[in-house]
Coordinates of C-alpha atoms in Angstrom, one line a residue:
M594 CA 21.0 21.0 134.7
A595 CA 23.6 22.1 132.1
G596 CA 21.1 23.9 129.9
T597 CA 19.3 25.9 132.6
A598 CA 21.7 28.9 132.6
G599 CA 21.1 29.6 129.0
T600 CA 17.3 29.0 128.8
P601 CA 15.6 32.1 127.5
G602 CA 13.1 33.7 129.9
T603 CA 14.5 32.1 133.1
P604 CA 15.2 34.5 136.0
R605 CA 19.0 33.9 135.7
V606 CA 19.0 35.0 132.0
L607 CA 16.8 38.0 132.7
R608 CA 19.0 39.1 135.5
A609 CA 22.0 38.7 133.2
M610 CA 20.3 40.8 130.5
N611 CA 19.7 43.6 133.1
D612 CA 23.3 43.3 134.3
R613 CA 24.6 43.7 130.8
A614 CA 22.3 46.7 130.1
A615 CA 23.6 48.4 133.3
L616 CA 27.2 47.7 132.5
D617 CA 26.8 49.1 128.9
L618 CA 25.2 52.2 130.4
L619 CA 28.1 52.7 132.8
L620 CA 30.5 52.3 129.9
E621 CA 28.6 54.9 127.9
H622 CA 27.8 57.5 130.5
G623 CA 30.5 57.0 133.2
P624 CA 29.7 56.9 136.9
L625 CA 26.0 56.7 137.7
S626 CA 23.9 56.6 140.9
R627 CA 21.5 53.7 141.7
T628 CA 18.6 56.0 141.0
R629 CA 19.9 57.0 137.6
I630 CA 20.6 53.4 136.6
G631 CA 17.1 52.5 137.6
K632 CA 15.6 55.2 135.5
L633 CA 17.8 54.4 132.4
T634 CA 17.0 50.6 132.6
G635 CA 13.4 50.9 133.8
L636 CA 14.2 48.8 136.9
S637 CA 12.7 49.5 140.3
K638 CA 14.9 50.9 143.1
P639 CA 15.1 47.5 144.9
T640 CA 15.9 45.6 141.7
A641 CA 18.6 48.2 140.8
S642 CA 20.1 47.9 144.3
Q643 CA 20.2 44.1 143.9
L644 CA 21.8 44.4 140.5
L645 CA 24.5 46.7 141.7
A646 CA 25.2 44.6 144.7
R647 CA 25.5 41.6 142.5
L648 CA 27.9 43.3 140.0
E649 CA 30.0 44.7 142.9
A650 CA 30.4 41.3 144.4
A651 CA 31.4 39.9 141.0
G652 CA 34.1 42.6 140.8
L653 CA 32.5 44.2 137.7
V654 CA 31.6 47.5 139.2
R655 CA 32.9 49.6 142.1
V656 CA 31.9 52.7 144.0
T657 CA 33.8 55.7 142.8
G658 CA 32.4 58.5 144.9
T659 CA 29.2 60.4 145.7
S660 CA 27.0 62.8 143.8
E661 CA 27.1 66.4 145.0
G662 CA 25.2 69.6 144.5
R663 CA 21.7 68.1 144.9
P664 CA 19.2 68.4 147.7
G665 CA 19.2 65.5 150.2
P666 CA 21.9 63.0 151.1
N667 CA 24.7 62.4 148.5
A668 CA 24.2 59.2 146.5
Q669 CA 26.9 56.7 145.8
L670 CA 28.2 56.6 142.2
Y671 CA 29.0 53.4 140.5
A672 CA 31.4 52.7 137.6
V673 CA 32.7 49.7 135.7
N674 CA 35.7 48.3 137.5
P675 CA 38.6 48.9 135.0
A676 CA 40.6 45.9 136.5
A677 CA 37.8 43.5 135.7
A678 CA 39.5 42.5 132.4
Y679 CA 42.2 43.6 130.0
A680 CA 42.5 43.2 126.2
A681 CA 45.3 43.7 123.8
G682 CA 45.9 44.7 120.2
L683 CA 48.8 44.5 117.8
D684 CA 49.3 46.5 114.6
V685 CA 51.8 44.6 112.4
T686 CA 53.7 46.2 109.4
P687 CA 57.0 45.2 107.7
H688 CA 58.8 47.8 109.7
R689 CA 57.4 47.5 113.2
I690 CA 54.9 46.0 115.5
R691 CA 52.9 48.4 117.7
A692 CA 51.2 46.9 120.7
A693 CA 48.7 48.2 123.3
V694 CA 46.7 47.0 126.3
A695 CA 43.4 48.5 127.4
D696 CA 41.3 47.9 130.5
V697 CA 37.7 46.8 130.1
T698 CA 36.5 50.4 130.0
G699 CA 38.6 51.0 126.8
R700 CA 41.3 53.1 128.4
T701 CA 44.8 52.3 127.0
V702 CA 47.0 51.4 130.0
G703 CA 50.2 50.3 128.2
E704 CA 51.9 50.7 124.8
F705 CA 55.0 49.4 123.1
E706 CA 56.6 49.6 119.7
L707 CA 59.0 46.9 118.4
P708 CA 61.1 47.8 115.3
T709 CA 61.2 45.0 112.8
P710 CA 63.5 46.3 110.0
G711 CA 64.8 44.3 107.1
R712 CA 63.4 41.7 104.8
R713 CA 64.9 38.9 106.9
P714 CA 63.6 39.1 110.4
A715 CA 66.3 38.9 113.1
H716 CA 63.9 36.9 115.3
P717 CA 61.0 34.5 114.4
V718 CA 57.6 36.0 114.2
V719 CA 56.4 34.2 117.3
R720 CA 59.1 35.9 119.3
Q721 CA 58.4 39.3 117.7
V722 CA 54.7 39.0 118.7
T723 CA 55.5 37.9 122.2
D724 CA 58.1 40.6 122.7
A725 CA 55.8 43.3 121.4
L726 CA 52.9 42.1 123.6
D727 CA 55.1 41.7 126.7
G728 CA 56.4 45.3 126.2
A729 CA 52.9 46.7 126.3
V730 CA 51.9 44.4 129.2
K731 CA 55.0 45.5 131.2
A732 CA 54.2 49.2 130.5
A733 CA 50.7 48.5 131.9
G734 CA 52.1 47.0 135.1
L735 CA 50.5 43.6 134.2
A736 CA 51.5 40.1 133.4
R737 CA 50.8 38.3 130.1
D738 CA 48.2 36.1 131.8
D739 CA 46.2 39.2 132.7
V740 CA 45.2 39.7 129.1
H741 CA 41.9 38.1 128.2
R742 CA 42.1 38.4 124.5
L743 CA 44.4 39.6 121.7
V744 CA 43.6 40.8 118.3
I745 CA 46.4 41.0 115.7
G746 CA 46.0 43.3 112.7
T747 CA 48.1 42.5 109.6
P748 CA 48.1 43.5 105.9
G749 CA 46.4 40.9 103.8
A750 CA 44.3 38.1 105.5
F751 CA 44.8 34.6 106.8
D752 CA 43.0 32.2 104.4
P753 CA 40.4 30.4 106.6
G754 CA 40.9 27.2 104.6
T755 CA 44.7 27.0 104.7
G756 CA 45.7 29.2 107.6
R757 CA 48.3 31.0 105.4
L758 CA 48.6 34.7 105.0
R759 CA 47.6 35.9 101.6
Y760 CA 47.8 39.3 99.8
A761 CA 50.8 40.4 101.9
S762 CA 54.0 39.1 100.3
H763 CA 55.8 42.2 101.7
L764 CA 55.4 41.0 105.3
P765 CA 58.4 38.8 105.8
G766 CA 58.2 35.7 108.1
W767 CA 54.4 35.6 108.3
H768 CA 53.7 33.0 105.6
S769 CA 54.4 29.7 107.3
P770 CA 51.4 27.4 107.3
A771 CA 52.3 26.5 110.9
L772 CA 52.5 30.1 112.2
L773 CA 49.0 30.3 113.7
D774 CA 49.5 27.0 115.6
E775 CA 52.8 28.2 116.9
L776 CA 51.3 31.5 118.1
A777 CA 48.4 29.7 119.7
A778 CA 50.9 27.5 121.6
A779 CA 53.0 30.5 122.7
L780 CA 50.1 32.7 124.0
P781 CA 47.9 32.0 126.9
M782 CA 44.9 34.0 125.7
P783 CA 42.5 33.5 122.7
V784 CA 44.0 35.2 119.6
E785 CA 42.1 36.6 116.6
Y786 CA 43.6 37.8 113.3
E787 CA 42.1 40.6 111.2
N788 CA 43.0 42.6 108.1
D789 CA 44.5 46.0 109.1
V790 CA 42.0 48.0 107.0
N791 CA 39.1 46.1 108.4
L792 CA 40.2 47.1 111.9
V793 CA 40.3 50.8 110.8
A794 CA 36.7 50.3 109.8
V795 CA 35.9 48.8 113.2
A796 CA 37.5 51.9 114.8
E797 CA 35.5 54.3 112.6
Q798 CA 32.3 52.4 113.1
R799 CA 32.6 52.4 116.9
L800 CA 34.4 55.7 117.6
G801 CA 34.5 57.8 114.4
A802 CA 32.9 58.9 111.2
A803 CA 30.9 55.7 110.5
R804 CA 29.0 55.6 113.8
G805 CA 25.3 54.8 113.2
H806 CA 25.9 53.5 109.7
A807 CA 25.2 49.9 108.8
D808 CA 26.5 50.0 105.2
F809 CA 29.7 51.8 104.3
V810 CA 33.0 51.5 102.5
L811 CA 36.3 52.6 104.0
L812 CA 39.0 53.5 101.5
W813 CA 42.5 53.3 103.0
N814 CA 45.7 54.7 101.5
Q815 CA 48.9 54.7 103.3
E816 CA 51.7 52.2 102.7
G817 CA 49.2 50.5 100.4
M818 CA 45.6 50.8 99.2
G819 CA 42.8 48.8 100.6
A820 CA 39.2 48.9 101.5
A821 CA 36.9 47.6 104.2
L822 CA 33.3 46.6 103.3
V823 CA 30.7 46.8 106.0
L824 CA 27.3 45.4 104.9
G825 CA 24.4 45.2 107.2
G826 CA 26.6 46.3 110.1
R827 CA 29.1 43.4 109.6
L828 CA 32.5 43.2 107.9
H829 CA 32.4 41.4 104.6
R830 CA 35.7 39.4 104.3
G831 CA 35.0 37.3 101.3
W832 CA 35.8 33.6 100.6
T833 CA 39.5 33.8 101.3
G834 CA 39.5 37.0 103.5
G835 CA 40.5 39.0 100.5
A836 CA 37.5 41.2 100.1
G837 CA 38.6 44.8 100.0
E838 CA 42.0 44.3 98.4
V839 CA 41.3 47.1 96.0
G840 CA 44.9 47.9 95.3
F841 CA 44.8 44.9 92.8
L842 CA 41.7 46.4 91.0
P843 CA 42.3 46.9 87.3
V844 CA 41.4 50.5 86.4
P845 CA 41.6 52.8 83.4
G846 CA 44.5 55.2 83.3
T847 CA 47.2 52.7 84.0
P848 CA 48.6 49.6 82.2
L849 CA 47.3 46.2 83.3
V850 CA 49.4 44.6 86.0
R851 CA 49.7 40.9 85.6
Q852 CA 50.7 38.4 88.3
V853 CA 49.5 40.9 90.8
T854 CA 50.2 38.8 93.9
K855 CA 53.9 38.4 92.8
A856 CA 54.1 42.1 92.0
N857 CA 52.2 42.9 95.3
S858 CA 50.5 45.7 93.3
G859 CA 47.7 46.3 90.8
G860 CA 46.1 49.0 88.7
Y861 CA 44.5 51.0 91.4
Q862 CA 47.6 50.9 93.5
E863 CA 49.7 52.1 90.6
L864 CA 47.2 54.8 89.7
A865 CA 46.3 56.3 93.1
G866 CA 48.6 54.7 95.7
S867 CA 50.8 56.9 97.9
Q868 CA 53.8 56.2 95.7
A869 CA 52.1 57.8 92.7
V870 CA 51.8 61.2 94.4
P871 CA 55.5 62.3 94.4
K872 CA 55.8 61.2 90.8
L873 CA 52.6 63.1 89.8
A874 CA 53.9 66.2 91.6
R875 CA 57.1 66.1 89.6
E876 CA 55.2 65.7 86.3
L877 CA 53.2 68.8 87.2
G878 CA 56.4 70.9 87.7
I879 CA 56.3 71.0 91.5
E880 CA 60.0 71.4 92.5
D881 CA 60.0 71.1 96.2
V882 CA 58.9 67.4 96.3
P883 CA 59.9 66.0 99.7
S884 CA 62.4 63.2 99.9
G885 CA 62.2 60.2 102.2
P886 CA 59.5 57.5 102.5
Y887 CA 56.8 57.9 99.9
T888 CA 54.0 57.7 102.4
E889 CA 55.3 60.7 104.3
A890 CA 56.1 62.6 101.0
A891 CA 52.6 62.0 99.7
A892 CA 50.9 63.2 102.9
E893 CA 53.1 66.3 103.0
L894 CA 52.4 67.1 99.3
L895 CA 48.6 66.6 99.6
A896 CA 48.4 68.7 102.9
R897 CA 50.4 71.4 101.2
A898 CA 48.2 71.3 98.1
A899 CA 45.0 71.6 100.2
D900 CA 46.3 75.0 101.4
H901 CA 46.9 76.4 97.9
A902 CA 44.2 78.1 96.0
G903 CA 45.6 77.4 92.5
G904 CA 48.7 76.6 90.5
P905 CA 50.3 73.1 90.2
H906 CA 49.6 72.2 93.8
R907 CA 45.8 72.6 93.2
E908 CA 46.2 70.7 89.9
L909 CA 47.9 67.9 91.9
L910 CA 44.9 67.7 94.1
R911 CA 42.4 67.7 91.2
T912 CA 44.3 65.0 89.3
Y913 CA 44.7 62.8 92.4
A914 CA 41.0 63.2 93.2
T915 CA 40.1 62.0 89.7
R916 CA 42.4 58.9 90.2
L917 CA 40.8 58.1 93.5
A918 CA 37.3 58.5 92.1
T919 CA 38.1 56.2 89.2
G920 CA 38.6 53.2 91.5
L921 CA 35.9 54.2 93.9
A922 CA 33.3 54.3 91.1
S923 CA 33.7 50.6 90.6
L924 CA 33.2 49.9 94.3
V925 CA 30.1 52.1 94.8
S926 CA 28.5 50.9 91.6
V927 CA 28.6 47.3 92.9
L928 CA 28.0 47.9 96.6
D929 CA 25.8 51.0 96.6
P930 CA 27.0 52.0 100.2
E931 CA 25.4 54.7 102.3
L932 CA 28.8 56.2 103.2
V933 CA 32.4 56.2 102.0
V934 CA 35.0 57.0 104.7
L935 CA 38.4 58.2 103.4
S936 CA 41.2 57.1 105.8
G937 CA 45.0 56.7 105.9
S938 CA 47.6 59.5 105.8
A939 CA 47.4 60.0 102.0
L940 CA 43.7 60.7 102.2
T941 CA 43.3 62.5 105.5
A942 CA 46.2 64.9 104.6
G943 CA 44.1 66.4 101.8
G944 CA 41.3 67.0 104.3
E945 CA 38.0 68.5 103.3
V946 CA 39.4 70.0 100.1
L947 CA 40.4 66.6 98.7
R948 CA 37.1 65.0 99.9
A949 CA 35.0 67.6 98.1
L950 CA 36.9 67.0 94.9
V951 CA 36.6 63.3 95.1
Q952 CA 32.9 63.6 95.9
A953 CA 32.3 65.8 92.8
E954 CA 34.3 63.4 90.5
L955 CA 32.5 60.4 91.9
E956 CA 29.1 61.9 91.1
E957 CA 30.2 62.2 87.5
L958 CA 31.6 58.6 87.3
A959 CA 29.1 56.5 89.2
A960 CA 25.3 56.2 89.3
A961 CA 25.3 55.6 93.1
R962 CA 25.7 58.8 95.2
P963 CA 27.1 57.9 98.6
R964 CA 28.2 60.6 101.0
L965 CA 32.0 60.9 101.4
V966 CA 33.6 61.8 104.8
V967 CA 37.1 62.0 106.1
G968 CA 37.8 59.5 108.9
D969 CA 37.9 60.7 112.5
V970 CA 40.2 58.2 114.0
R971 CA 43.6 59.5 113.1
E972 CA 46.0 58.2 115.9
H973 CA 47.0 54.6 115.3
P974 CA 43.6 53.6 113.7
V975 CA 44.6 50.0 113.1
L976 CA 45.7 49.5 116.7
R977 CA 42.6 51.3 118.0
G978 CA 40.4 49.0 115.9
A979 CA 42.3 45.9 117.2
L980 CA 41.6 47.1 120.8
E981 CA 38.0 47.8 120.1
S982 CA 37.6 44.3 118.5
A983 CA 39.3 42.6 121.4
L984 CA 37.3 44.6 124.0
A985 CA 34.0 43.7 122.4
A986 CA 34.7 40.0 122.7
T987 CA 36.2 40.4 126.2
R988 CA 33.1 42.2 127.4
D989 CA 30.8 39.6 126.0
E990 CA 32.7 37.0 128.0
V991 CA 33.4 38.9 131.3
F992 CA 30.0 40.7 131.5
D993 CA 28.0 37.5 131.0
T994 CA 26.7 36.9 134.5
S995 CA 24.3 34.0 133.4
R996 CA 27.1 31.4 133.8

């Protein structure tokens, strides 16, 4: 019968639950013996043996060696088969698309970066996406059809009602109402789309500073300002996907910005965005302000300031901390999160010194008292979050042995 496989309490479902528990333990701990798996799952030796034989026959686990250094015969060690499935992620900005493929264990096996300079794309977005994905797939020695799921991270968010990208007018070529259908037709695997800052929060929740926290805010400041809101362990996206677009937040200390979507900026962005840091440094009399992209200049200035005990560099850090806390006070007053994670190059560059200053200012400006931490996932956090999101869905599908 069609419903038998999913009926709670049936032997097939119970076996599938044990299978998934064992696979999750192998992902967490690495290679384990049959005896160790039995102890960790509470299964008897015969049941653990049957489970491993079943998973090995399904191609989900493999023998990787034997245990050594213990009395008695060496025991076989089992691990998740990396080739059981692959997932991919894309990190899209106006300047480039960064792509990566990971095996089901989470190990990155292929990466590729496709430059996308200019306000008028040389190629349609669908071709950009497929070229970036194919580059990572080729680097992994795979074919496009080997990828089970793809997660694409972009600035802004796709409106669930219209399918159009909102809050990201600076991303050329991505605003066609037919784009999602065109991508679905061009790609053989299921595709999900997520806001880039939300994906950073996914990375921090699974791998970084927010592990074990069900309620937290992640504040991101790099090319633009944004926030991710995790409530009850789940991302809060809002009605149109725009929850967390805090760069548009009106704040004291800067003139009101009207027509914010056309300006692609707002009060908090103008007050505390990366582009404000070089300007503030010049106002404070700092002469050696770096040239070049403002995101890189801001990170360099804040890193330098964190190493100075006083003078205009330390004043830069104090003033910037006050600006950051001004917007954060509104967020924490409404959301009352357990934790605030500071991420993005403009915030991580200031390190612990900037964090402590923002924490002190926030305690003066808001009634809520969340703990502030600096994010741990520093290398390609949007892409890492995309991979983690794609892997979670892939594992739910591939590791389900009840079907």
